[in-house]
Tab-separated table of C-alpha atoms and ligand atoms in Angstrom:
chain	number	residue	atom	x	y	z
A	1	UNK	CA	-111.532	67.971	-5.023
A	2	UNK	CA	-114.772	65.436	-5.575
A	3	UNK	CA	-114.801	65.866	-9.228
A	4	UNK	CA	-112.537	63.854	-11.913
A	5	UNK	CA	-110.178	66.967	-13.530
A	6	UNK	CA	-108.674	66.097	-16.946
A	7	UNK	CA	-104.879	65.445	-17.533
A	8	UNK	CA	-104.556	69.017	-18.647
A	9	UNK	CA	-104.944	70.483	-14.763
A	10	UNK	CA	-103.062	67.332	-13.489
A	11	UNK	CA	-100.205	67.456	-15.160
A	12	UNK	CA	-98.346	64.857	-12.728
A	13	UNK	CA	-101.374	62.280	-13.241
A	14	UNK	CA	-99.694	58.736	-12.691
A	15	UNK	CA	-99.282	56.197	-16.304
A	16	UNK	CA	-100.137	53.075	-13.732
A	17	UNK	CA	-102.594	52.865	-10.964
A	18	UNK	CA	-102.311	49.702	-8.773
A	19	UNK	CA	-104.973	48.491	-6.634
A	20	UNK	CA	-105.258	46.144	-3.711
A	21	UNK	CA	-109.132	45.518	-3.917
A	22	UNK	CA	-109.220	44.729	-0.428
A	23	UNK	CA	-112.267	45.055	2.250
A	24	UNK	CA	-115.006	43.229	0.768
A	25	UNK	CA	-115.819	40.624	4.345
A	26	UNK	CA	-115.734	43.074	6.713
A	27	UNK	CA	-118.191	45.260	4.310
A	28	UNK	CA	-120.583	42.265	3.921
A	29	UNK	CA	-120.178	41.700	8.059
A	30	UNK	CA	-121.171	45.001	8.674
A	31	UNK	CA	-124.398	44.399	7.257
A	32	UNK	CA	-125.018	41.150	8.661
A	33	UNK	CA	-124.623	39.614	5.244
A	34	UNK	CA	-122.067	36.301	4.217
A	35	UNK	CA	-118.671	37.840	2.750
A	36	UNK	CA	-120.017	35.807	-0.421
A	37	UNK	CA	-122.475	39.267	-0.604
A	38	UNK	CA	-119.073	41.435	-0.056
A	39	UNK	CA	-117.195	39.744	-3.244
A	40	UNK	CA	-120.236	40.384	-5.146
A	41	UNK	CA	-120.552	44.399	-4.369
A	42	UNK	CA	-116.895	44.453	-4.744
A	43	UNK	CA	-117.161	43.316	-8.595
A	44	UNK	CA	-119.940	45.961	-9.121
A	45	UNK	CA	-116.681	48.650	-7.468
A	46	UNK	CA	-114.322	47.580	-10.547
A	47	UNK	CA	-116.946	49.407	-12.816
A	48	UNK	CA	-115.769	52.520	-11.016
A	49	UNK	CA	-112.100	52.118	-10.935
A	50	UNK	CA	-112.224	51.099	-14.253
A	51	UNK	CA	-114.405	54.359	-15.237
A	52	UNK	CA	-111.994	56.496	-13.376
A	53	UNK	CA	-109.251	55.842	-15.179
A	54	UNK	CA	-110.681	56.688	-18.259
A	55	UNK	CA	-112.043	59.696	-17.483
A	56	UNK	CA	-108.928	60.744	-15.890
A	57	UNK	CA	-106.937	59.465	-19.000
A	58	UNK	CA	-104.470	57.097	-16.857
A	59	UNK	CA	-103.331	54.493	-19.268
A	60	UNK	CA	-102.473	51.748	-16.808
A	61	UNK	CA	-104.662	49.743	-14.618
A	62	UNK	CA	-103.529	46.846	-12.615
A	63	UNK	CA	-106.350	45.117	-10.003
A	64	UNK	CA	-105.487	42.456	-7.411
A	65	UNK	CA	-108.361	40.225	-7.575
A	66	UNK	CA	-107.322	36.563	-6.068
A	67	UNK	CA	-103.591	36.318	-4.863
A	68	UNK	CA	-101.859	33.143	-4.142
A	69	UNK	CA	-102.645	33.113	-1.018
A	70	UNK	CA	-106.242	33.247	-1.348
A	71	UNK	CA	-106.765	29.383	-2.317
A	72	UNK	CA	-106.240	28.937	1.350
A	73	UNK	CA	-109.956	30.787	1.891
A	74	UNK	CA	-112.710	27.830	2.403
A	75	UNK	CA	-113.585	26.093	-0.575
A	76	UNK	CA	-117.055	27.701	-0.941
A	77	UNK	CA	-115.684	31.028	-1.071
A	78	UNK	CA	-112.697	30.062	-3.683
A	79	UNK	CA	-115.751	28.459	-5.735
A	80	UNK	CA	-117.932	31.507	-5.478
A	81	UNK	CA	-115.440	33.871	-6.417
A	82	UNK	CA	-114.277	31.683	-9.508
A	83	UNK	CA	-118.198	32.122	-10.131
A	84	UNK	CA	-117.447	36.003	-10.078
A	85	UNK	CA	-114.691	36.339	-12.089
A	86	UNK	CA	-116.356	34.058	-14.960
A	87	UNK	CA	-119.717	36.144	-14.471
A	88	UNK	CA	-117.479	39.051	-14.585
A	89	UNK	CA	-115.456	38.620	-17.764
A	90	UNK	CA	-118.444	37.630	-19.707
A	91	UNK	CA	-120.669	40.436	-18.910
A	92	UNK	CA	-117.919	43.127	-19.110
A	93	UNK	CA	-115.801	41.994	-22.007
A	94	UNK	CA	-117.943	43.495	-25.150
A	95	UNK	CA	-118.311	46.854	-23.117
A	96	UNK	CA	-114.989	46.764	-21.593
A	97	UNK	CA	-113.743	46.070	-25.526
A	98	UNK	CA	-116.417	48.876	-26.781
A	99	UNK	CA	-114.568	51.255	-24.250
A	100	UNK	CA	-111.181	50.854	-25.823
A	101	UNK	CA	-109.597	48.644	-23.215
A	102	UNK	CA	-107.144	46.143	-23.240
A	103	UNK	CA	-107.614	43.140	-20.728
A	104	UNK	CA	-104.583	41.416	-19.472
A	105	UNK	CA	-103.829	39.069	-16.914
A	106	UNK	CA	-101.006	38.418	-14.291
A	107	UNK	CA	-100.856	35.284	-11.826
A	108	UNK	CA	-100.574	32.056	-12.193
A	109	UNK	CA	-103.932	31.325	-14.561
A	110	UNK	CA	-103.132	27.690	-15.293
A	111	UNK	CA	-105.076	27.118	-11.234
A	112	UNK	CA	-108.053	28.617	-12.131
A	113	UNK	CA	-110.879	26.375	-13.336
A	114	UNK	CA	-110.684	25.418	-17.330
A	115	UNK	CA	-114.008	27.916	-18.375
A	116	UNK	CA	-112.184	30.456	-16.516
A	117	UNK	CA	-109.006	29.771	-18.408
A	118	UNK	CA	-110.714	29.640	-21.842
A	119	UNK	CA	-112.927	33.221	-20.854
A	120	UNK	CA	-108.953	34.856	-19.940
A	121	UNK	CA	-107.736	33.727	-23.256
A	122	UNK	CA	-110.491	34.841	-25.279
A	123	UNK	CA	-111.226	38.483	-23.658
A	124	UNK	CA	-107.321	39.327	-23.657
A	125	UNK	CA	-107.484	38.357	-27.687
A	126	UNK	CA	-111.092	40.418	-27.933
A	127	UNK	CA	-109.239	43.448	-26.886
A	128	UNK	CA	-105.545	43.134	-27.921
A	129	UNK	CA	-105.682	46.043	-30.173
A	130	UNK	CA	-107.368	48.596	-27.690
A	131	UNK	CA	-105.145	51.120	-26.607
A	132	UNK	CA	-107.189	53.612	-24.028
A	133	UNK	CA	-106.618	51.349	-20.982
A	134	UNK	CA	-104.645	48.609	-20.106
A	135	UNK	CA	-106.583	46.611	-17.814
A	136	UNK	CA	-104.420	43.741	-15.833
A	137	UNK	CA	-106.188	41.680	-13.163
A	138	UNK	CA	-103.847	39.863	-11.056
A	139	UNK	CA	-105.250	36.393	-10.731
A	140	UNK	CA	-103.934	33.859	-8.582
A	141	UNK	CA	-101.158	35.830	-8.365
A	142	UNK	CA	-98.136	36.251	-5.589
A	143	UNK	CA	-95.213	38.979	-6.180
A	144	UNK	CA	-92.672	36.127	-5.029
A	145	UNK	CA	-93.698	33.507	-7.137
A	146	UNK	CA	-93.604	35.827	-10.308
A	147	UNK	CA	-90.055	36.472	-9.142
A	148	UNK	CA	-89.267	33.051	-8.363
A	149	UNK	CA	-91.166	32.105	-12.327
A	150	UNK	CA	-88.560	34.610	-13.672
A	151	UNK	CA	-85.247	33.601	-12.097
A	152	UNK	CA	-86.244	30.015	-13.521
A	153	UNK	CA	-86.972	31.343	-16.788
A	154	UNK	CA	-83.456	33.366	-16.892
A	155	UNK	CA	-81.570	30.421	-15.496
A	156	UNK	CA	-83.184	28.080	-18.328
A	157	UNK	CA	-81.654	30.684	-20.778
A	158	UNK	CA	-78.598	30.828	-19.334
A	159	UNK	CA	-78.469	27.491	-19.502
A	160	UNK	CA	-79.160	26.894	-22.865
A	161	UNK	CA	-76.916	29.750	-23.998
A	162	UNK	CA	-79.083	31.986	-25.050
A	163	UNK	CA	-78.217	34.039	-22.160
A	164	UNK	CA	-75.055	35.233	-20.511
A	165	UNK	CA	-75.041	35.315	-16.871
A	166	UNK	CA	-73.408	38.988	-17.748
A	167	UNK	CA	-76.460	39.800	-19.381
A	168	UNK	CA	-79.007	39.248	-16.236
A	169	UNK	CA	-79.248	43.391	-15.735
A	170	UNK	CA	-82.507	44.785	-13.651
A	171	UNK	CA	-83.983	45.169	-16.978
A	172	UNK	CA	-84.047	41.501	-18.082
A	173	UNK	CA	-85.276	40.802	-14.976
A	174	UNK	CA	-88.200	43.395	-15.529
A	175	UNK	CA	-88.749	41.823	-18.800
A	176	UNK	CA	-88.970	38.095	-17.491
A	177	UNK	CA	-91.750	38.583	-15.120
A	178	UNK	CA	-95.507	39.207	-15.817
A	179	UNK	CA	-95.775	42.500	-15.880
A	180	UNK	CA	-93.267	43.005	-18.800
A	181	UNK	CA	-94.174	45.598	-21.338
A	182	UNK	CA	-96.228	47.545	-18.644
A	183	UNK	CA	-94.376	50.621	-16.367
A	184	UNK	CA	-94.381	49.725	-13.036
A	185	UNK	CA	-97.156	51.392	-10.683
A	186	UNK	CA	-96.858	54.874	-10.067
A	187	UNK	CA	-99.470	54.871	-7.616
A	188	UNK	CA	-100.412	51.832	-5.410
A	189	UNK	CA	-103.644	52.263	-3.526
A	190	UNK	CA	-104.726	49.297	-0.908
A	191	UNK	CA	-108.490	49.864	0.426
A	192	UNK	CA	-110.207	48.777	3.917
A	193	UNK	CA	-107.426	50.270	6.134
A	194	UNK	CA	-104.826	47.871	5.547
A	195	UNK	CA	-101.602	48.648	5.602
A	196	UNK	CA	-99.388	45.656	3.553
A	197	UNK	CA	-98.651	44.639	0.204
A	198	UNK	CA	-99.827	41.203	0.870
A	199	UNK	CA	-97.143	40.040	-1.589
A	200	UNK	CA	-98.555	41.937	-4.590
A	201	UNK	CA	-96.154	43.710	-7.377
A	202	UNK	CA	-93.189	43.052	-5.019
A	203	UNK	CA	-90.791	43.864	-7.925
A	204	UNK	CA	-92.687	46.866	-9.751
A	205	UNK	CA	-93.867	48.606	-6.573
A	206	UNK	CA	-89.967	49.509	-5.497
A	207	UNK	CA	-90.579	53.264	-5.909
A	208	UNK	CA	-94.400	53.240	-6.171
A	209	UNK	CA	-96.190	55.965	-4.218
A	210	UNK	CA	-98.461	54.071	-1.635
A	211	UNK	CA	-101.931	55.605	-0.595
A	212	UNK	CA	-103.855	53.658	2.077
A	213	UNK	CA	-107.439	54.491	1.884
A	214	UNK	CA	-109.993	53.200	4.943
A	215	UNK	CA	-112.652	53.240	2.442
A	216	UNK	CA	-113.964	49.511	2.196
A	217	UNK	CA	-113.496	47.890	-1.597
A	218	UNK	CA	-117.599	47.730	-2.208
A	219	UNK	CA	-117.613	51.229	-1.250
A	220	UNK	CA	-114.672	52.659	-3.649
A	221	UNK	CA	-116.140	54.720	-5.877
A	222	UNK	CA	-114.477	56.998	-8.934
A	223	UNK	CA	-113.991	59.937	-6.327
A	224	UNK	CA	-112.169	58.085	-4.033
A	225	UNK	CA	-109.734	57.285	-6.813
A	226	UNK	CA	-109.168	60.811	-7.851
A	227	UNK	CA	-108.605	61.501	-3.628
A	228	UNK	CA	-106.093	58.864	-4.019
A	229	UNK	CA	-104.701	60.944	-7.538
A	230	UNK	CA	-104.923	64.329	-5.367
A	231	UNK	CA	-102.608	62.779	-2.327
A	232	UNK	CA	-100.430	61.235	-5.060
A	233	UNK	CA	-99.894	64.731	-7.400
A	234	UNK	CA	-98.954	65.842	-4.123
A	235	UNK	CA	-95.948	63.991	-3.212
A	236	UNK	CA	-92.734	64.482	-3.932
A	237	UNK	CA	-91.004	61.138	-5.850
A	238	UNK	CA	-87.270	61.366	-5.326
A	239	UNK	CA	-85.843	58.033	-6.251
A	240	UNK	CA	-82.868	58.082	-3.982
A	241	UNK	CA	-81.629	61.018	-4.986
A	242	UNK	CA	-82.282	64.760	-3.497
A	243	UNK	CA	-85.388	67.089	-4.345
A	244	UNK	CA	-84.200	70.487	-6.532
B	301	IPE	C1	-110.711	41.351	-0.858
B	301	IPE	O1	-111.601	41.361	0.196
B	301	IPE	C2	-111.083	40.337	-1.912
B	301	IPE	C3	-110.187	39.185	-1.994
B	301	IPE	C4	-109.121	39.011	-1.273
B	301	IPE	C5	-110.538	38.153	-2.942
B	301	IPE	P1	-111.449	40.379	1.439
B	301	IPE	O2	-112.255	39.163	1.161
B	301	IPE	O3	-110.035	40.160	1.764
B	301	IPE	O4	-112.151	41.238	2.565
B	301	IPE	P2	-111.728	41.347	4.087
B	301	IPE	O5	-110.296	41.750	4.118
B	301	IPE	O6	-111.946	39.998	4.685
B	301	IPE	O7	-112.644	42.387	4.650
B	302	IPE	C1	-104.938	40.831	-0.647
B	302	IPE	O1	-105.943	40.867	0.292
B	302	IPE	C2	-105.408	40.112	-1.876
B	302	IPE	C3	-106.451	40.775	-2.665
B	302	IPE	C4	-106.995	41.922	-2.412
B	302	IPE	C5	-106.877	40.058	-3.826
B	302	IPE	P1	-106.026	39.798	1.478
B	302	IPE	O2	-107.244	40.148	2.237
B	302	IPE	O3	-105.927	38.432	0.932
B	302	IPE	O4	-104.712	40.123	2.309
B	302	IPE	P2	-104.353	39.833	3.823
B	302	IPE	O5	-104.646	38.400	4.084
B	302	IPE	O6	-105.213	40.737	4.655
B	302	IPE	O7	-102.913	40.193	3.934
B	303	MG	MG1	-108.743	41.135	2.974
């Protein structure tokens, strides 16, 4: 199936889409170009996840765009992809807020550069009443840090009494970490042939469906997202317990 169906003929279409944006090097290598070239066509890709969704009416979007990890790359690529993402959020934000959609961030934000951190601030309060898509990029952001974040913010309750150690269910622990307020990932889809979570949504993606796609990130278009949709209304989700 190449074409985007509506929710009506998909009745199992997932609430949350995750995607690990990954592939963008080796697609610039492959054509002899710098990776800086790859990072570039892979921005111009979000346009099409981002399109997907809406068409296929899935309310949740959640992009990895820069993890933790990736202030180890050389400082010229770190620098050009800050470059991106405040390119990025500037051009999109007035049709990204025309479109309905709500842009949120994960990750730890206070790294990035201060016009980055002002540009975050001010497209998440442009589109805070949107309600079509809920758009989370995952800057700077590593699964176990935002795990680590939360156990420190719980423990501060706890020690100040506004929480009993009783109290520290799954679901507090949900609600203490980035992502609260959003359903974890129903569908997790990593491009380029990988096959890892390179430490993103460690928490959320317990019973996510995972769909490895060789498709390189520059290269994803809308239809790969519905193949990834397809393989996912296809799979049976038991959660532990036994299929009926
Ligand atoms: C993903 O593409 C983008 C980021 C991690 C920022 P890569 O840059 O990891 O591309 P490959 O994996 O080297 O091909
Ligand atoms: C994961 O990709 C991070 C993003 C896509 C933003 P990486 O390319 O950094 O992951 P590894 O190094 O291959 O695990
Ligand atoms: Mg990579």
């Amino acid at each position: 199936m190449g074409i985007i169906q509506s929710k009506t003929l998909l009745p199992q279409i997932p609430e949350h889409v995750a995607i690990i944006m990954d592939g963008n090097g080796r697609w610039a290598t492959r054509r002899s170009l710098s990776r800086l070239k790859g990072h570039e066509h892979g921005a111009k890709a979000v346009r099409e996840a981002v399109k997907g969704c809406v068409e296929l009416e899935i309310p949740y979007l959640t992009l990895f765009a820069f993890s933790s990890e990736n202030w180890k790359r050389p400082e010229e690529e770190v620098n050009h992809l800050m470059g991106l993402f405040r390119f990025f959020i500037k051009r999109e934000m007035n049709e990204l807020n025309s479109a309905g959609v709500r842009i949120n961030f994960i990750g730890n934000i206070n790294k990035l550069p201060d016009d980055v951190q002002i540009l975050v601030e001010y497209s998440v309060d442009l589109t805070k009443s949107n309600s079509k898509l809920v758009l989370t990029i995952a800057l700077s952001y590593g699964g176990q840090e935002e795990i680590v974040n939360a156990a420190r913010r719980l423990a501060e309750k706890v020690k100040t009494g506004e929480l009993n150690l009783d109290d520290i269910s799954e679901e507090e622990f949900a609600s203490s970490l980035d992502t609260a307020g959003i359903p974890d990932p129903d569908l997790l889809i990593r491009t380029s042939g990988e096959k890892r979570l390179s430490n993103f949504l460690l928490w959320q993606s317990a019973y996510s469906e995972l769909v490895f796609m060789d498709v390189l990130w520059p290269d994803f278009k809308k239809e790969d997202l519905q193949q990834a949709v397809d393989e996912y209304c296809n799979r049976c989700r038991r959660y532990g317990a036994v299929s009926v």
